[in-house]
Amino acid sequence: MTTEKNVLLGVLGGLGPMSTIYFCELLNRHTKAACDADHIDMIISSRATTPDRTAYILGRSTADPLPVMIEEANRLERAGAELIVIPCNTAHYFYDGLSKECRVPILNIIRETVDHLKALGVSRFGLLATDGTVYSGAYERLCSPEGLTCITPTMEEQATVSSIIYDSIKQNKPVDMSAFLTICEHLQERGCERLVLGCTELSLLKKDLPKSPLFTDSLEVLAYRTILACKKPPVGFSADFLGGN
């Protein structure tokens, strides 16, 4: 297969580690390739010891993740990365500060997801994410100018979502899918056309979710946009995912 010059991708990961692995799996699964050399060249950083993003955003910790993220982005840049991606929604709270210290472009998972929803014709969506992403208004800031309405769970429901992320998925423990799907139903009752898996830990639940166009996985969106940005042909994305793109 003849391709353009390869773009060397830098993956700023470890936020969390399993999401990083799954993201790289998505890239390989959905890049059209006849041989190894047709895949995306990438350098992967998995700095699992990066301070918790939500804890810092909500003032529960004084350990600032940004200096560590800058250090890893600079490491990727020195290694030759020409594009950087961060498979973590909450980390994008620090996007502006990180971009100022990095000379290569960084795809923004939240911007890409909002643009994807707009292309699908969605006007009202529910957000399932960490407390840091929800309470910082990260999605609202980008979707409001585009005419999209972001609906978040009630405080009680958000506590359940947070527990699923931190007490179940991050600890490799079983998830209470009944509780999760009940929250999803409540968001639908509030008029949400789509539900965004706005935490890449929740992306790991996708294999256990009902096959439905209801869910838009931010990690899948990032994988799709990354493949295109690396000038590779994407394959294997469902018709529901692609929609009007």
Short mmCIF file of C-alpha atoms in Angstrom, two decimals, residues 30-231:
data_model
loop_
_atom_site.label_atom_id
_atom_site.label_comp_id
_atom_site.label_asym_id
_atom_site.label_seq_id
_atom_site.Cartn_x
_atom_site.Cartn_y
_atom_site.Cartn_z
CA HIS A 30 -9.06 0.78 12.66
CA THR A 31 -6.11 1.70 10.44
CA LYS A 32 -6.30 0.11 7.00
CA ALA A 33 -3.16 -1.97 6.69
CA ALA A 34 -1.85 -4.83 4.58
CA CYS A 35 1.37 -5.13 6.59
CA ASP A 36 3.08 -3.76 9.71
CA ALA A 37 4.54 -0.83 7.82
CA ASP A 38 1.07 0.49 6.93
CA HIS A 39 0.29 1.26 10.59
CA ILE A 40 0.91 4.52 12.44
CA ASP A 41 4.40 5.09 13.79
CA MET A 42 4.02 6.09 17.43
CA ILE A 43 5.89 6.75 20.63
CA ILE A 44 3.95 5.96 23.78
CA SER A 45 4.45 7.58 27.16
CA SER A 46 2.52 5.99 30.01
CA ARG A 47 3.35 8.16 33.02
CA ALA A 48 1.02 6.43 35.47
CA THR A 49 2.44 8.44 38.41
CA THR A 50 1.06 11.72 37.00
CA PRO A 51 -0.92 13.36 39.85
CA ASP A 52 -4.65 12.75 39.74
CA ARG A 53 -6.31 15.32 37.53
CA THR A 54 -9.71 15.40 39.21
CA ALA A 55 -8.25 15.66 42.70
CA TYR A 56 -6.28 18.75 41.67
CA ILE A 57 -9.12 20.38 39.71
CA LEU A 58 -11.51 20.04 42.66
CA GLY A 59 -8.95 21.23 45.20
CA ARG A 60 -8.61 17.87 46.93
CA SER A 61 -4.88 17.80 46.19
CA THR A 62 -2.14 20.37 45.66
CA ALA A 63 -0.16 18.04 43.39
CA ASP A 64 -0.36 19.77 40.00
CA PRO A 65 -0.42 17.35 37.02
CA LEU A 66 0.54 20.02 34.48
CA PRO A 67 4.33 20.08 35.09
CA VAL A 68 4.45 16.29 34.68
CA MET A 69 2.35 16.46 31.52
CA ILE A 70 4.63 19.17 30.11
CA GLU A 71 7.68 17.05 30.91
CA GLU A 72 6.22 14.05 29.08
CA ALA A 73 5.05 16.14 26.11
CA ASN A 74 8.54 17.63 25.80
CA ARG A 75 10.01 14.12 26.01
CA LEU A 76 7.78 13.00 23.14
CA GLU A 77 8.69 16.12 21.18
CA ARG A 78 12.42 15.52 21.65
CA ALA A 79 11.92 11.94 20.45
CA GLY A 80 10.52 13.31 17.19
CA ALA A 81 6.74 13.29 17.72
CA GLU A 82 4.99 15.50 15.16
CA LEU A 83 1.52 15.22 16.69
CA ILE A 84 0.48 14.51 20.28
CA VAL A 85 -2.73 12.96 21.59
CA ILE A 86 -3.88 12.56 25.19
CA PRO A 87 -6.34 9.67 25.72
CA CYS A 88 -7.86 11.29 28.82
CA ASN A 89 -10.71 13.81 28.91
CA THR A 90 -10.03 15.22 32.36
CA ALA A 91 -6.41 16.01 31.44
CA HIS A 92 -7.73 18.47 28.85
CA TYR A 93 -8.47 20.89 31.68
CA PHE A 94 -4.74 21.60 31.31
CA TYR A 95 -4.81 21.73 27.49
CA ASP A 96 -4.09 25.44 27.10
CA GLY A 97 -1.18 25.40 29.54
CA LEU A 98 0.26 22.30 27.90
CA SER A 99 -0.09 23.68 24.38
CA LYS A 100 1.87 26.80 25.32
CA GLU A 101 4.84 24.64 26.31
CA CYS A 102 4.72 22.32 23.30
CA ARG A 103 5.83 23.14 19.76
CA VAL A 104 3.87 20.37 18.05
CA PRO A 105 0.07 20.26 17.66
CA ILE A 106 -2.04 18.44 20.25
CA LEU A 107 -5.42 17.02 19.28
CA ASN A 108 -8.13 17.96 21.76
CA ILE A 109 -10.38 14.99 22.58
CA ILE A 110 -13.18 17.26 23.83
CA ARG A 111 -13.11 19.51 20.76
CA GLU A 112 -13.03 16.48 18.46
CA THR A 113 -15.98 14.89 20.26
CA VAL A 114 -18.05 18.08 20.16
CA ASP A 115 -17.30 18.49 16.45
CA HIS A 116 -18.25 14.84 15.89
CA LEU A 117 -21.60 15.31 17.66
CA LYS A 118 -22.31 18.43 15.64
CA ALA A 119 -21.57 16.56 12.41
CA LEU A 120 -24.06 13.89 13.49
CA GLY A 121 -26.74 16.57 13.92
CA VAL A 122 -26.92 16.13 17.71
CA SER A 123 -28.20 19.14 19.63
CA ARG A 124 -28.57 17.71 23.17
CA PHE A 125 -26.33 15.08 24.73
CA GLY A 126 -25.64 13.58 28.12
CA LEU A 127 -22.15 13.56 29.57
CA LEU A 128 -20.76 10.61 31.55
CA ALA A 129 -17.37 11.63 32.91
CA THR A 130 -15.22 12.25 35.98
CA ASP A 131 -16.13 14.89 38.54
CA GLY A 132 -13.20 16.93 37.25
CA THR A 133 -14.57 17.03 33.71
CA VAL A 134 -18.18 17.55 34.78
CA TYR A 135 -17.68 20.24 37.42
CA SER A 136 -15.04 22.17 35.44
CA GLY A 137 -17.52 22.61 32.59
CA ALA A 138 -14.94 21.45 30.05
CA TYR A 139 -17.54 20.18 27.56
CA GLU A 140 -19.97 23.06 28.08
CA ARG A 141 -17.32 25.65 27.19
CA LEU A 142 -16.74 24.06 23.80
CA CYS A 143 -20.27 22.95 22.95
CA SER A 144 -22.19 26.14 23.84
CA PRO A 145 -20.67 28.20 20.97
CA GLU A 146 -21.66 25.36 18.63
CA GLY A 147 -25.29 25.40 19.76
CA LEU A 148 -25.09 22.05 21.58
CA THR A 149 -26.56 21.48 25.02
CA CYS A 150 -24.63 19.31 27.48
CA ILE A 151 -26.68 17.59 30.19
CA THR A 152 -24.91 16.15 33.23
CA PRO A 153 -26.18 13.62 35.79
CA THR A 154 -27.67 14.71 39.10
CA MET A 155 -25.21 15.05 41.99
CA GLU A 156 -26.27 11.65 43.34
CA GLU A 157 -25.94 10.04 39.93
CA GLN A 158 -22.57 11.71 39.38
CA ALA A 159 -21.35 10.21 42.65
CA THR A 160 -22.27 6.79 41.24
CA VAL A 161 -20.47 7.49 37.95
CA SER A 162 -17.38 8.61 39.89
CA SER A 163 -17.48 5.44 42.00
CA ILE A 164 -17.73 3.32 38.86
CA ILE A 165 -14.64 5.04 37.45
CA TYR A 166 -12.47 5.15 40.56
CA ASP A 167 -13.67 2.25 42.70
CA SER A 168 -14.41 -0.26 39.95
CA ILE A 169 -12.70 0.34 36.62
CA LYS A 170 -9.44 1.83 37.92
CA GLN A 171 -9.20 -0.98 40.49
CA ASN A 172 -10.07 -3.73 37.99
CA LYS A 173 -13.22 -4.63 39.89
CA PRO A 174 -16.66 -5.55 38.49
CA VAL A 175 -18.86 -2.63 37.48
CA ASP A 176 -22.49 -2.30 38.59
CA MET A 177 -23.86 -2.13 35.05
CA SER A 178 -27.44 -1.91 36.31
CA ALA A 179 -26.67 1.33 38.15
CA PHE A 180 -24.78 2.68 35.14
CA LEU A 181 -27.58 1.91 32.69
CA THR A 182 -30.18 3.41 35.04
CA ILE A 183 -28.30 6.71 34.91
CA CYS A 184 -28.21 6.40 31.12
CA GLU A 185 -31.97 5.92 31.06
CA HIS A 186 -32.50 9.01 33.22
CA LEU A 187 -30.38 11.11 30.85
CA GLN A 188 -32.45 9.87 27.92
CA GLU A 189 -35.62 10.83 29.80
CA ARG A 190 -34.18 14.34 30.02
CA GLY A 191 -34.09 14.54 26.23
CA CYS A 192 -30.53 13.47 25.46
CA GLU A 193 -30.13 12.23 21.89
CA ARG A 194 -26.68 10.75 22.57
CA LEU A 195 -24.69 9.84 25.65
CA VAL A 196 -20.99 10.69 25.55
CA LEU A 197 -18.54 8.39 27.27
CA GLY A 198 -16.50 11.41 28.32
CA CYS A 199 -14.04 9.50 30.45
CA THR A 200 -11.69 7.08 28.71
CA GLU A 201 -12.07 4.67 31.65
CA LEU A 202 -15.75 4.41 30.70
CA SER A 203 -14.65 3.59 27.16
CA LEU A 204 -13.51 0.26 28.60
CA LEU A 205 -17.17 -0.54 29.36
CA LYS A 206 -18.13 -0.34 25.71
CA LYS A 207 -17.84 -4.07 25.11
CA ASP A 208 -20.43 -4.66 27.86
CA LEU A 209 -22.86 -1.98 26.70
CA PRO A 210 -25.87 -2.75 24.52
CA LYS A 211 -25.11 -2.33 20.82
CA SER A 212 -26.75 1.02 20.29
CA PRO A 213 -26.12 4.30 18.47
CA LEU A 214 -26.98 5.98 21.78
CA PHE A 215 -23.37 5.95 23.01
CA THR A 216 -20.65 8.16 21.54
CA ASP A 217 -17.26 7.10 22.83
CA SER A 218 -14.82 10.02 23.07
CA LEU A 219 -11.87 7.63 22.83
CA GLU A 220 -13.22 6.15 19.61
CA VAL A 221 -13.67 9.67 18.23
CA LEU A 222 -10.08 10.51 19.17
CA ALA A 223 -8.85 7.34 17.47
CA TYR A 224 -10.76 8.17 14.29
CA ARG A 225 -9.48 11.76 14.19
CA THR A 226 -5.93 10.63 14.99
CA ILE A 227 -5.90 8.15 12.12
CA LEU A 228 -7.03 10.89 9.74
CA ALA A 229 -4.49 13.37 11.16
CA CYS A 230 -1.76 10.77 10.59
CA LYS A 231 -2.86 10.57 6.94
#
